[in-house]
Every structure is written in structure tokens, then in C-alpha cells.
Tab-separated table of C-alpha atoms in Angstrom:
chain	number	residue	atom	x	y	z
W	30	MET	CA	6.594	-4.425	-20.632
W	31	ASN	CA	4.568	-3.936	-17.474
W	32	LYS	CA	2.147	-6.821	-16.996
W	33	ILE	CA	0.267	-5.035	-14.215
W	34	ASP	CA	-2.679	-2.828	-15.098
W	35	PHE	CA	-4.912	-0.509	-13.117
W	36	ILE	CA	-8.046	-2.035	-11.657
W	37	HIS	CA	-10.835	-1.290	-14.151
W	38	GLU	CA	-13.864	-2.967	-12.569
W	39	ARG	CA	-15.676	-1.378	-9.651
W	40	CYS	CA	-16.652	-4.850	-8.364
W	41	LYS	CA	-12.942	-5.726	-8.009
W	42	PHE	CA	-11.886	-2.397	-6.528
W	43	MET	CA	-14.658	-1.937	-3.945
W	44	PRO	CA	-13.851	-4.900	-1.645
W	45	LEU	CA	-10.180	-3.860	-1.552
W	46	TRP	CA	-11.031	-0.207	-0.978
W	47	GLU	CA	-13.517	-1.062	1.778
W	48	ARG	CA	-11.007	-3.361	3.471
W	49	ALA	CA	-8.315	-0.679	3.278
W	50	ASN	CA	-10.602	1.981	4.742
W	51	THR	CA	-11.781	-0.288	7.546
W	52	SER	CA	-8.171	-1.182	8.366
W	53	THR	CA	-7.139	2.479	8.255
W	54	LYS	CA	-9.885	3.474	10.694
W	55	ALA	CA	-8.888	0.617	13.012
W	56	LEU	CA	-5.321	1.954	13.277
W	57	VAL	CA	-6.395	4.606	15.813
W	58	THR	CA	-7.473	1.846	18.221
W	59	ILE	CA	-4.255	-0.187	18.009
W	60	SER	CA	-1.573	0.422	20.609
W	61	SER	CA	1.508	2.084	19.145
W	62	THR	CA	3.569	-0.806	20.502
W	63	ASP	CA	1.634	-3.177	18.233
W	64	LEU	CA	2.500	-1.222	15.083
W	65	LEU	CA	5.706	-0.856	13.108
W	66	TYR	CA	6.513	2.545	11.613
W	67	PHE	CA	8.438	3.376	8.453
W	68	ASP	CA	9.128	6.341	6.193
W	69	SER	CA	6.222	6.756	3.745
W	70	VAL	CA	8.615	6.797	0.762
W	71	ASP	CA	9.885	3.303	1.607
W	72	ILE	CA	7.299	1.859	-0.800
W	73	SER	CA	9.693	2.906	-3.562
W	74	THR	CA	12.582	0.802	-2.248
W	75	GLN	CA	13.602	-2.723	-3.131
W	76	LYS	CA	14.001	-3.695	0.516
W	77	PHE	CA	10.411	-2.704	1.328
W	78	PHE	CA	9.164	-4.643	-1.694
W	79	ASP	CA	11.192	-7.606	-0.413
W	80	LEU	CA	9.453	-7.222	2.968
W	81	ILE	CA	6.024	-7.350	1.306
W	82	ARG	CA	6.973	-10.484	-0.635
W	83	ALA	CA	8.525	-12.099	2.456
W	84	MET	CA	5.366	-11.450	4.521
W	85	LEU	CA	3.277	-13.036	1.774
W	86	VAL	CA	5.432	-16.165	1.816
W	87	PHE	CA	5.463	-16.236	5.619
W	88	LYS	CA	1.650	-16.198	5.714
W	89	GLY	CA	1.169	-18.514	2.719
W	90	ALA	CA	-0.292	-15.856	0.417
W	91	ARG	CA	0.801	-15.010	-3.124
W	92	ASP	CA	-0.788	-11.755	-4.250
W	93	PHE	CA	-1.263	-8.263	-2.846
W	94	ALA	CA	-2.946	-5.019	-3.797
W	95	SER	CA	-1.616	-1.482	-3.747
W	96	LEU	CA	-4.270	1.234	-3.575
W	97	VAL	CA	-4.194	4.994	-3.454
W	98	LEU	CA	-6.817	6.207	-0.997
W	99	LYS	CA	-6.225	9.933	-1.492
W	100	PRO	CA	-6.827	11.634	-3.841
W	101	ASP	CA	-10.271	10.112	-3.898
W	102	PRO	CA	-10.295	7.117	-6.246
W	103	PHE	CA	-13.882	7.812	-7.304
W	104	SER	CA	-14.381	11.546	-7.756
W	105	TYR	CA	-10.857	12.087	-9.031
W	106	PHE	CA	-9.141	9.053	-10.497
W	107	ASN	CA	-12.098	7.097	-11.864
W	108	PHE	CA	-13.854	10.267	-13.008
W	109	HIS	CA	-10.838	11.398	-15.057
W	110	PHE	CA	-9.412	8.076	-16.231
W	111	GLY	CA	-12.242	5.523	-16.140
W	112	LYS	CA	-10.251	3.164	-13.909
W	113	TYR	CA	-9.337	2.910	-10.255
W	114	SER	CA	-6.194	3.992	-8.441
W	115	GLY	CA	-4.894	0.570	-7.589
W	116	PHE	CA	-3.127	-2.529	-8.820
W	117	VAL	CA	-3.159	-6.199	-7.961
W	118	HIS	CA	0.363	-7.596	-7.870
W	119	ARG	CA	0.429	-11.303	-8.610
W	120	ALA	CA	3.179	-13.733	-7.651
W	121	GLU	CA	4.304	-13.972	-11.277
W	122	HIS	CA	4.953	-10.227	-11.541
W	123	SER	CA	8.550	-9.121	-11.229
W	124	ASP	CA	10.062	-6.514	-8.962
W	125	ASP	CA	10.328	-4.206	-11.973
W	126	ASP	CA	6.623	-4.707	-12.708
W	127	PHE	CA	5.836	-3.481	-9.198
W	128	PHE	CA	7.910	-0.321	-9.459
W	129	GLU	CA	6.688	0.390	-12.997
W	130	SER	CA	3.069	0.070	-11.850
W	131	TRP	CA	3.538	3.024	-9.497
W	132	GLN	CA	4.946	5.085	-12.412
W	133	LYS	CA	2.327	4.074	-14.975
W	134	ASP	CA	0.515	6.853	-16.861
W	135	PRO	CA	-3.228	6.367	-16.221
W	136	GLY	CA	-4.041	7.826	-19.635
W	137	GLY	CA	-2.644	11.022	-21.117
W	138	SER	CA	-1.457	12.393	-17.786
W	139	PRO	CA	1.938	11.100	-16.600
W	140	ALA	CA	1.769	13.494	-13.626
W	141	ASP	CA	-1.166	11.437	-12.335
W	142	CYS	CA	0.841	8.236	-11.956
W	143	LEU	CA	0.215	6.783	-8.519
W	144	TRP	CA	3.703	7.553	-7.256
W	145	ALA	CA	3.442	11.251	-8.070
W	146	ASN	CA	-0.206	11.618	-7.139
W	147	SER	CA	-0.716	9.666	-3.949
W	148	GLU	CA	-1.092	11.335	-0.590
W	149	ARG	CA	-2.342	8.205	1.179
W	150	TYR	CA	-1.774	4.635	0.085
W	151	ALA	CA	-2.396	1.115	1.341
W	152	VAL	CA	-0.876	-2.294	0.648
W	153	LEU	CA	-2.779	-5.414	1.636
W	154	PRO	CA	-2.400	-9.118	0.959
W	155	ILE	CA	-5.012	-11.106	-0.960
W	156	PRO	CA	-6.016	-12.813	1.300
W	157	GLY	CA	-4.374	-11.911	4.581
W	158	ASP	CA	-4.498	-10.106	7.878
W	159	TRP	CA	-1.619	-7.627	7.761
W	160	PHE	CA	-1.980	-4.081	6.474
W	161	VAL	CA	0.328	-1.285	5.352
W	162	TYR	CA	-0.862	2.313	5.378
W	163	ALA	CA	1.073	5.496	4.707
W	164	ASP	CA	0.250	9.155	4.685
W	165	ARG	CA	2.806	11.364	2.971
W	166	LYS	CA	1.694	14.378	5.043
W	167	TRP	CA	2.818	12.460	8.108
W	168	GLU	CA	5.966	11.336	6.269
W	169	MET	CA	5.207	8.084	8.035
W	170	GLY	CA	3.641	4.730	7.360
W	171	VAL	CA	2.550	1.878	9.588
W	172	LEU	CA	2.404	-1.877	9.383
W	173	SER	CA	-0.272	-3.590	11.416
W	174	GLY	CA	-1.050	-7.247	11.778
W	175	PRO	CA	-1.062	-10.170	14.152
W	176	PRO	CA	1.888	-10.602	16.524
W	177	ASP	CA	3.582	-13.238	14.337
W	178	ILE	CA	3.715	-10.926	11.311
W	179	ILE	CA	4.902	-7.975	13.417
W	180	SER	CA	7.705	-10.100	14.861
W	181	PHE	CA	8.606	-11.483	11.450
W	182	ALA	CA	8.654	-8.017	9.862
W	183	ARG	CA	10.693	-6.506	12.705
W	184	ASN	CA	13.344	-9.196	12.205
W	185	PHE	CA	13.309	-8.910	8.399
W	186	TYR	CA	13.246	-5.155	7.785
W	187	PRO	CA	15.973	-3.080	9.445
W	188	PHE	CA	14.488	0.329	8.614
W	189	PHE	CA	11.508	0.602	10.942
W	190	LEU	CA	11.407	3.919	12.791
W	191	ASP	CA	10.533	5.234	16.208
W	192	PRO	CA	7.823	7.796	15.468
W	193	GLY	CA	8.449	9.710	18.686
W	194	GLU	CA	6.206	10.228	21.684
W	195	ASP	CA	4.111	12.942	20.076
W	196	PHE	CA	3.160	11.002	16.956
W	197	LYS	CA	-0.504	9.992	16.908
W	198	ILE	CA	-2.580	8.354	14.238
W	199	VAL	CA	-5.750	10.331	13.749
W	200	GLY	CA	-8.814	9.111	11.914
């Protein structure tokens, strides 16, 4: 049984959502050489989950949040389901709990699980200074953070991509 539930309280969701949006907007100001790029579907792989857990350990953190930023968590997800489009993943949760959380029916609408209904998503440590953002339209995601986490991640995860010269993050 999945031990992870959607975030129900606005007071818990808002600080995470605000942090994710601030971090997303900041991406346009970060040099492309200070970011690591990956395929936006990597969130569904064990190796990417292992990267998230390894970065937490490396930085001395235990928990992280996964949030869907689009569709709008307020006018769409909360309006229809009375909860927010995000989860907090605690150290005691298993790998299976993580993957099941993305597939969880928010309430009478399996097609609205976060995996099927997420155009933009973010993953962020609680607490921490690295940030994962992906946009499925781009078919690309980015990892940002301080140089030590970028170096650690580059050495841990063999599937980072070269986005090409023409790829630009737009706000």
C-alpha cells in the first residue's frame, strides 16, 4: 500500500510551490554550462530516483517533494480534487512508494494521476539547494544547484544529455 498521499493543506503546499516557481524563473539566468540536462521522462526510471536519493544523502537531507506545476495546481487540481498536485517523499518511503505516488488516482479520475497529467514538474529537497525542473513540451529537464551537487550528479548519473546549441530555457 502506498504510504505517500497528495498534499492536502494549502499551508504545506504554498512554500514548496513558491520555491519551485522561484527556482524555475531563475533557470533563465543560469549559464547552460552550470545546468545538467536530462530527458523529461527520466523521472519514471529507477536510476533517476537513485540520483535523487543519492543527492539527498550527499547534501545531508532526507526528504524531497515532487510537484506538478502545470496544469495549474489551484484552478485545476485543487478545484477538482480538493488537494494539491504534489507529494512529499520521506526517507522511510520505498522506491515503489515513489513510483506509485505518480500513478495515484486523485479521486475518481485515474487519468488525472500526476504521471499522466503533468506537463511541467519539479523535484526539490526539503531542505536543500538543488532543483529539478522538467517540461514535457521541451522533452527536456534540468538539474540546477551549487557546483558540488552538479559535479556529484554528473559523476553519478550517466544519462545526462547535451541539449544542443539551439536549446534555450524560456520563462
